[in-house]
Tab-separated table of C-alpha atoms and ligand atoms in Angstrom:
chain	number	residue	atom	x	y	z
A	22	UNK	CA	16.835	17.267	12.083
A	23	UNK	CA	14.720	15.241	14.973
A	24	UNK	CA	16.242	12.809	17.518
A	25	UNK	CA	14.556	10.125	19.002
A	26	UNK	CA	13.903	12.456	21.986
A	27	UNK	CA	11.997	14.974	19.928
A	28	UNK	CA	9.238	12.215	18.365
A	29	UNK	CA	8.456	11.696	21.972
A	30	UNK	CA	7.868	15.126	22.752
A	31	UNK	CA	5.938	15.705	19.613
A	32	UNK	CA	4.182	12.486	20.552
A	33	UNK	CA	3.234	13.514	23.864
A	34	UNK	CA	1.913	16.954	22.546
A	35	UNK	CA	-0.132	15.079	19.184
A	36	UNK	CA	-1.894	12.997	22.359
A	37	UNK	CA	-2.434	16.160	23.904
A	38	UNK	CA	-3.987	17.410	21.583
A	39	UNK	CA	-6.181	14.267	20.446
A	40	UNK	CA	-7.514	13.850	24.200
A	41	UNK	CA	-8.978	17.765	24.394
A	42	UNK	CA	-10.646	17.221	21.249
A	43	UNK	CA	-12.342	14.049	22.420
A	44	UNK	CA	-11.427	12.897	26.224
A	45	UNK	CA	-12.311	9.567	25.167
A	46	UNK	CA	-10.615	9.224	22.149
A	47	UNK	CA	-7.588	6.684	22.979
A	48	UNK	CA	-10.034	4.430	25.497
A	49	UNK	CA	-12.744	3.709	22.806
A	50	UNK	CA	-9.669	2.866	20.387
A	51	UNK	CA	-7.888	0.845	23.338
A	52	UNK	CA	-11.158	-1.551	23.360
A	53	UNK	CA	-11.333	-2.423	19.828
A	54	UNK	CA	-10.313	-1.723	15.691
A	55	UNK	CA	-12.905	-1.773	13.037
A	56	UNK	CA	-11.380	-0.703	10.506
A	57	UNK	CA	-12.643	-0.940	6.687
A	58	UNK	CA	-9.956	-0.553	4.925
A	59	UNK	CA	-6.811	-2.741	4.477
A	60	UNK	CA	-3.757	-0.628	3.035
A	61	UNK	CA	-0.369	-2.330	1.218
A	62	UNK	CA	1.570	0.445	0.074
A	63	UNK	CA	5.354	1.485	-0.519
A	64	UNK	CA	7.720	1.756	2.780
A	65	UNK	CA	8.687	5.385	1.330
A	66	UNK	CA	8.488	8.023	4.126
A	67	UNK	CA	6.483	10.244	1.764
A	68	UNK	CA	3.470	8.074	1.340
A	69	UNK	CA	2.039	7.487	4.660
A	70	UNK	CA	-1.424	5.972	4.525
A	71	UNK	CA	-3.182	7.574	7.535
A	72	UNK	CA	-2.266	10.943	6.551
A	73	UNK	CA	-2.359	11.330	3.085
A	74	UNK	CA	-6.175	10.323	2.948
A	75	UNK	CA	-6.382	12.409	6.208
A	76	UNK	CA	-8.139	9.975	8.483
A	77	UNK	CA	-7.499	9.179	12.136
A	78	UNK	CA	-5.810	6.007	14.087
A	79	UNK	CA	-8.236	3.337	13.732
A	80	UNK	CA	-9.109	3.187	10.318
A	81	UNK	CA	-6.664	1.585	8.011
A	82	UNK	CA	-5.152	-1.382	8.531
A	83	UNK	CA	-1.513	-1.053	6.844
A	84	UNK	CA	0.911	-3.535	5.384
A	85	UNK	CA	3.741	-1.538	3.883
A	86	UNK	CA	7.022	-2.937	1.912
A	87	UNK	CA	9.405	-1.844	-0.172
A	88	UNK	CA	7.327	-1.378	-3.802
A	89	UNK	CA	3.856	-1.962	-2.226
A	90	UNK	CA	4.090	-5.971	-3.836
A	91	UNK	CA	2.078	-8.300	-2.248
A	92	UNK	CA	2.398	-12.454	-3.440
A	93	UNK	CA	1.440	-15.327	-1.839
A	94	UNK	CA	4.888	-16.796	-0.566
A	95	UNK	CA	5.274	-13.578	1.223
A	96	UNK	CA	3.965	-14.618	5.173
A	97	UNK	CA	4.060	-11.343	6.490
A	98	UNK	CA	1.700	-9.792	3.713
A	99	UNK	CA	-0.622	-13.361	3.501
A	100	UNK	CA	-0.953	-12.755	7.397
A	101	UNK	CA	-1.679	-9.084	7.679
A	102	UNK	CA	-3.947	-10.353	4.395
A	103	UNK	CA	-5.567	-12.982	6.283
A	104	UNK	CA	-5.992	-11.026	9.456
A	105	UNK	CA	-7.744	-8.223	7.791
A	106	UNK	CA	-10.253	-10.235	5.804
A	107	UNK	CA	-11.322	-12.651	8.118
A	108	UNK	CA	-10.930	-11.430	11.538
A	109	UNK	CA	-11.311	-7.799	11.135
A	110	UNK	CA	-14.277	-8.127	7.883
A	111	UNK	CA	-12.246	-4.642	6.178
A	112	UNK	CA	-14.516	-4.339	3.191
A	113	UNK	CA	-11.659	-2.521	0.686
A	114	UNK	CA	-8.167	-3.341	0.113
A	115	UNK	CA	-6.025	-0.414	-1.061
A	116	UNK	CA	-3.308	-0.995	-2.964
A	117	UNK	CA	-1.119	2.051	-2.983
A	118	UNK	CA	1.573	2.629	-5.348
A	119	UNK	CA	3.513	5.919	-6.192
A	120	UNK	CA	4.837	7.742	-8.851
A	121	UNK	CA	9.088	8.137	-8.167
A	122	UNK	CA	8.892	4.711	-6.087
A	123	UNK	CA	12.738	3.923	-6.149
A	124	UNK	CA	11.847	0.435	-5.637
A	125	UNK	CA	10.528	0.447	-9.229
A	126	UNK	CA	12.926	2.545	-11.104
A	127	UNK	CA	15.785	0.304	-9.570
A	128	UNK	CA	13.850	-2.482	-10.871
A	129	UNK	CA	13.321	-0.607	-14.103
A	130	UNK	CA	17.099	0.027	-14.891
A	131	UNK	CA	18.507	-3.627	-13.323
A	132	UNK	CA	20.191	-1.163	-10.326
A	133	UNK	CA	22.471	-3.206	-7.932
A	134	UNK	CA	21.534	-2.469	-3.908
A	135	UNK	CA	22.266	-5.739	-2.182
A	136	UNK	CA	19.604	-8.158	-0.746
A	137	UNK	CA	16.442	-5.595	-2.155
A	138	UNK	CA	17.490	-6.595	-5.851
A	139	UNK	CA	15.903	-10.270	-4.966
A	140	UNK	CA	12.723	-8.622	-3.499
A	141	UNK	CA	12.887	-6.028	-6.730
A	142	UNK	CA	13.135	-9.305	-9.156
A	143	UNK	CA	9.179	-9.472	-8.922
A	144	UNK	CA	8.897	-5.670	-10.217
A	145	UNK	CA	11.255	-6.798	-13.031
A	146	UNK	CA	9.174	-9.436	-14.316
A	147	UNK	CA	6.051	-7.294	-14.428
A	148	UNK	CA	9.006	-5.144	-16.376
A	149	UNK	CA	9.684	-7.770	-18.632
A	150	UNK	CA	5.847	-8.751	-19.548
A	151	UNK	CA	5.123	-5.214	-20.758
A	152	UNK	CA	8.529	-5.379	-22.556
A	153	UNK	CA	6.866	-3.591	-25.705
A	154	UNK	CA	4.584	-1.146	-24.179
A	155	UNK	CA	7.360	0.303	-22.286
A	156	UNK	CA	9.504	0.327	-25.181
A	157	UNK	CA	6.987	2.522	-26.659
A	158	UNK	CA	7.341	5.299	-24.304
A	159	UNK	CA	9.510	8.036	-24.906
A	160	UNK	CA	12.062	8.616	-22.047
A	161	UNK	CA	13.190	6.860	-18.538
A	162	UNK	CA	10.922	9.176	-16.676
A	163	UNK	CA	8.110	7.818	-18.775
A	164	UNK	CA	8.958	4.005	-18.190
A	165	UNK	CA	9.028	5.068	-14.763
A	166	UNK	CA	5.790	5.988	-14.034
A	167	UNK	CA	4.025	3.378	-16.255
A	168	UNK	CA	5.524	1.021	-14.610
A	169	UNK	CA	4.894	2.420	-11.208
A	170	UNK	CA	1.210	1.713	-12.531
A	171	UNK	CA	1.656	-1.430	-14.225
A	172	UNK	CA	2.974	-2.840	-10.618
A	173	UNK	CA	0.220	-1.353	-8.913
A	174	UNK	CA	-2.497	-3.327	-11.131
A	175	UNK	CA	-0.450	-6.219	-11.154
A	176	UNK	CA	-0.273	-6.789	-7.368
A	177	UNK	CA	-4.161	-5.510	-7.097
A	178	UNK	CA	-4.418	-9.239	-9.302
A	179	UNK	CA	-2.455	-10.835	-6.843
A	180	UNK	CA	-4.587	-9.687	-4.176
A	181	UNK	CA	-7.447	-10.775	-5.989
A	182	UNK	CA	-6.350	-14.344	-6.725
A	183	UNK	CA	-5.292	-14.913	-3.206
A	184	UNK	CA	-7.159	-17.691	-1.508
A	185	UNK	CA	-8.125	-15.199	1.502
A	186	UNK	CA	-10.250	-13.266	-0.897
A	187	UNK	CA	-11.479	-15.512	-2.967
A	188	UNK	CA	-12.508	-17.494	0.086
A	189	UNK	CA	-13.994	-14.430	1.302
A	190	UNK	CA	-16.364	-13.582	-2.258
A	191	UNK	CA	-17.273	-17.216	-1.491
A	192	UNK	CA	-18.576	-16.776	1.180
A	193	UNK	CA	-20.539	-13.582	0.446
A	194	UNK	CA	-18.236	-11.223	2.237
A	195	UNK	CA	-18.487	-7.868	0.719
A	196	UNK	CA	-14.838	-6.813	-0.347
A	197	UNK	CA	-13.301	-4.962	-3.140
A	198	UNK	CA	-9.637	-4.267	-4.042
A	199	UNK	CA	-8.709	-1.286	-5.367
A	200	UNK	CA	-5.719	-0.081	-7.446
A	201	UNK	CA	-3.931	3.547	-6.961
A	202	UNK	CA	-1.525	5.590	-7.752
A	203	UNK	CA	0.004	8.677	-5.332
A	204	UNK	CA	1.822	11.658	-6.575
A	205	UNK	CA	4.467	12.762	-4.750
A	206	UNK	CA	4.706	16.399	-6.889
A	207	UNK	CA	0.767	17.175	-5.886
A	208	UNK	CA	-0.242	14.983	-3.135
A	209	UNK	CA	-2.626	13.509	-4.744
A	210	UNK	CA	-4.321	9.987	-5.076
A	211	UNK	CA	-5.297	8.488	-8.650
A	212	UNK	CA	-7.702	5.872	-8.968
A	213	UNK	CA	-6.303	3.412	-11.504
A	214	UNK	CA	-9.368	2.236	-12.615
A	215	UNK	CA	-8.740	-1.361	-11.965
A	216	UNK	CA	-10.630	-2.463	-8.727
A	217	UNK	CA	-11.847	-6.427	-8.718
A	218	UNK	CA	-15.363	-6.850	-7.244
A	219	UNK	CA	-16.303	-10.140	-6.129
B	405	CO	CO1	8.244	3.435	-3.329
């Protein structure tokens, strides 16, 4: 187990190392972002965006939340959103969903945790519109990760209809927004197959 005082060591020596590599490394960072890709992806400690597509500080911008759900009464998300697209031009939005998300299977089974079950409510009514095709599926694990899809594609839509990026297409900004799916078993990404080009 880590305490606090521990991340701050390992902190210190992760800088360490950074700097020896490249000396100017945190000062050419320290002057500006450009990243090109905006991330919204689970809160779950074992999906990290930076590291598990193994790029660098600087690159992703990253929204994460309990289920990776973005809508458009959610502030926070609309302003990282907004941010992203018109200030910093990212050119792909990630959405990043996983199989075993807890958020999901909670939503799935109508689990009880307290205030989470209102922010869960919008998994359930993906849930509930795919009634039948996850009726079909033999087993809970199953359900699970079908659903753990089904959520991914339907906030990639959300994304899509939002009036950032449609603004954006309007106005000729190159941006896609892509759907996928992260194992935790393998470590590996899955592209969905439903990105939405202008
Ligand atoms: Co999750």
């Amino acid at each position: 187990m880590f305490a606090p005082k521990d991340l701050l060591a390992r902190n210190k020596t992760w800088a360490g190392k950074i700097s020896e590599n490249n000396p100017r490394f945190f000062a050419e960072l320290a002057d500006q972002q450009t990243p090109k890709f905006m991330w919204i992806g689970c809160s779950d400690s074992r999906v990290p965006a930076n590291q598990i597509v193994n790029l660098p500080p600087g690159e992703i911008f990253v929204h994460r939340n309990v289920a990776n759900i973005f809508n458009a009464g959610d502030l926070n998300a609309l302003a990282t959103l907004q941010f992203s697209v018109d200030v910093l031009k990212v050119e792909h939005i990630i959405v990043c969903g996983h199989y075993g998300c807890g958020g999901v299977l909670a939503a799935l089974r109508g689990d009880r945790h307290g205030l989470v079950d209102h922010w869960l409510r919008q998994v359930q009514i993906i849930r509930d519109q795919h009634e039948d095709e996850l009726a079909d599926l033999e087993g809970e694990p199953a359900r699970h990760q079908r659903l753990c899809e089904l959520n991914v594609a339907s906030q990639v839509r959300h994304v899509a209809e939002s009036y950032v990026v449609r603004d954006a297409w309007e106005r000729g900004q190159s941006l896609s927004v892509h759907g996928w799916v992260y194992s935790l078993h393998d470590g590996i990404l899955r592209d969905l197959g439903v990105s939405v080009n202008p």
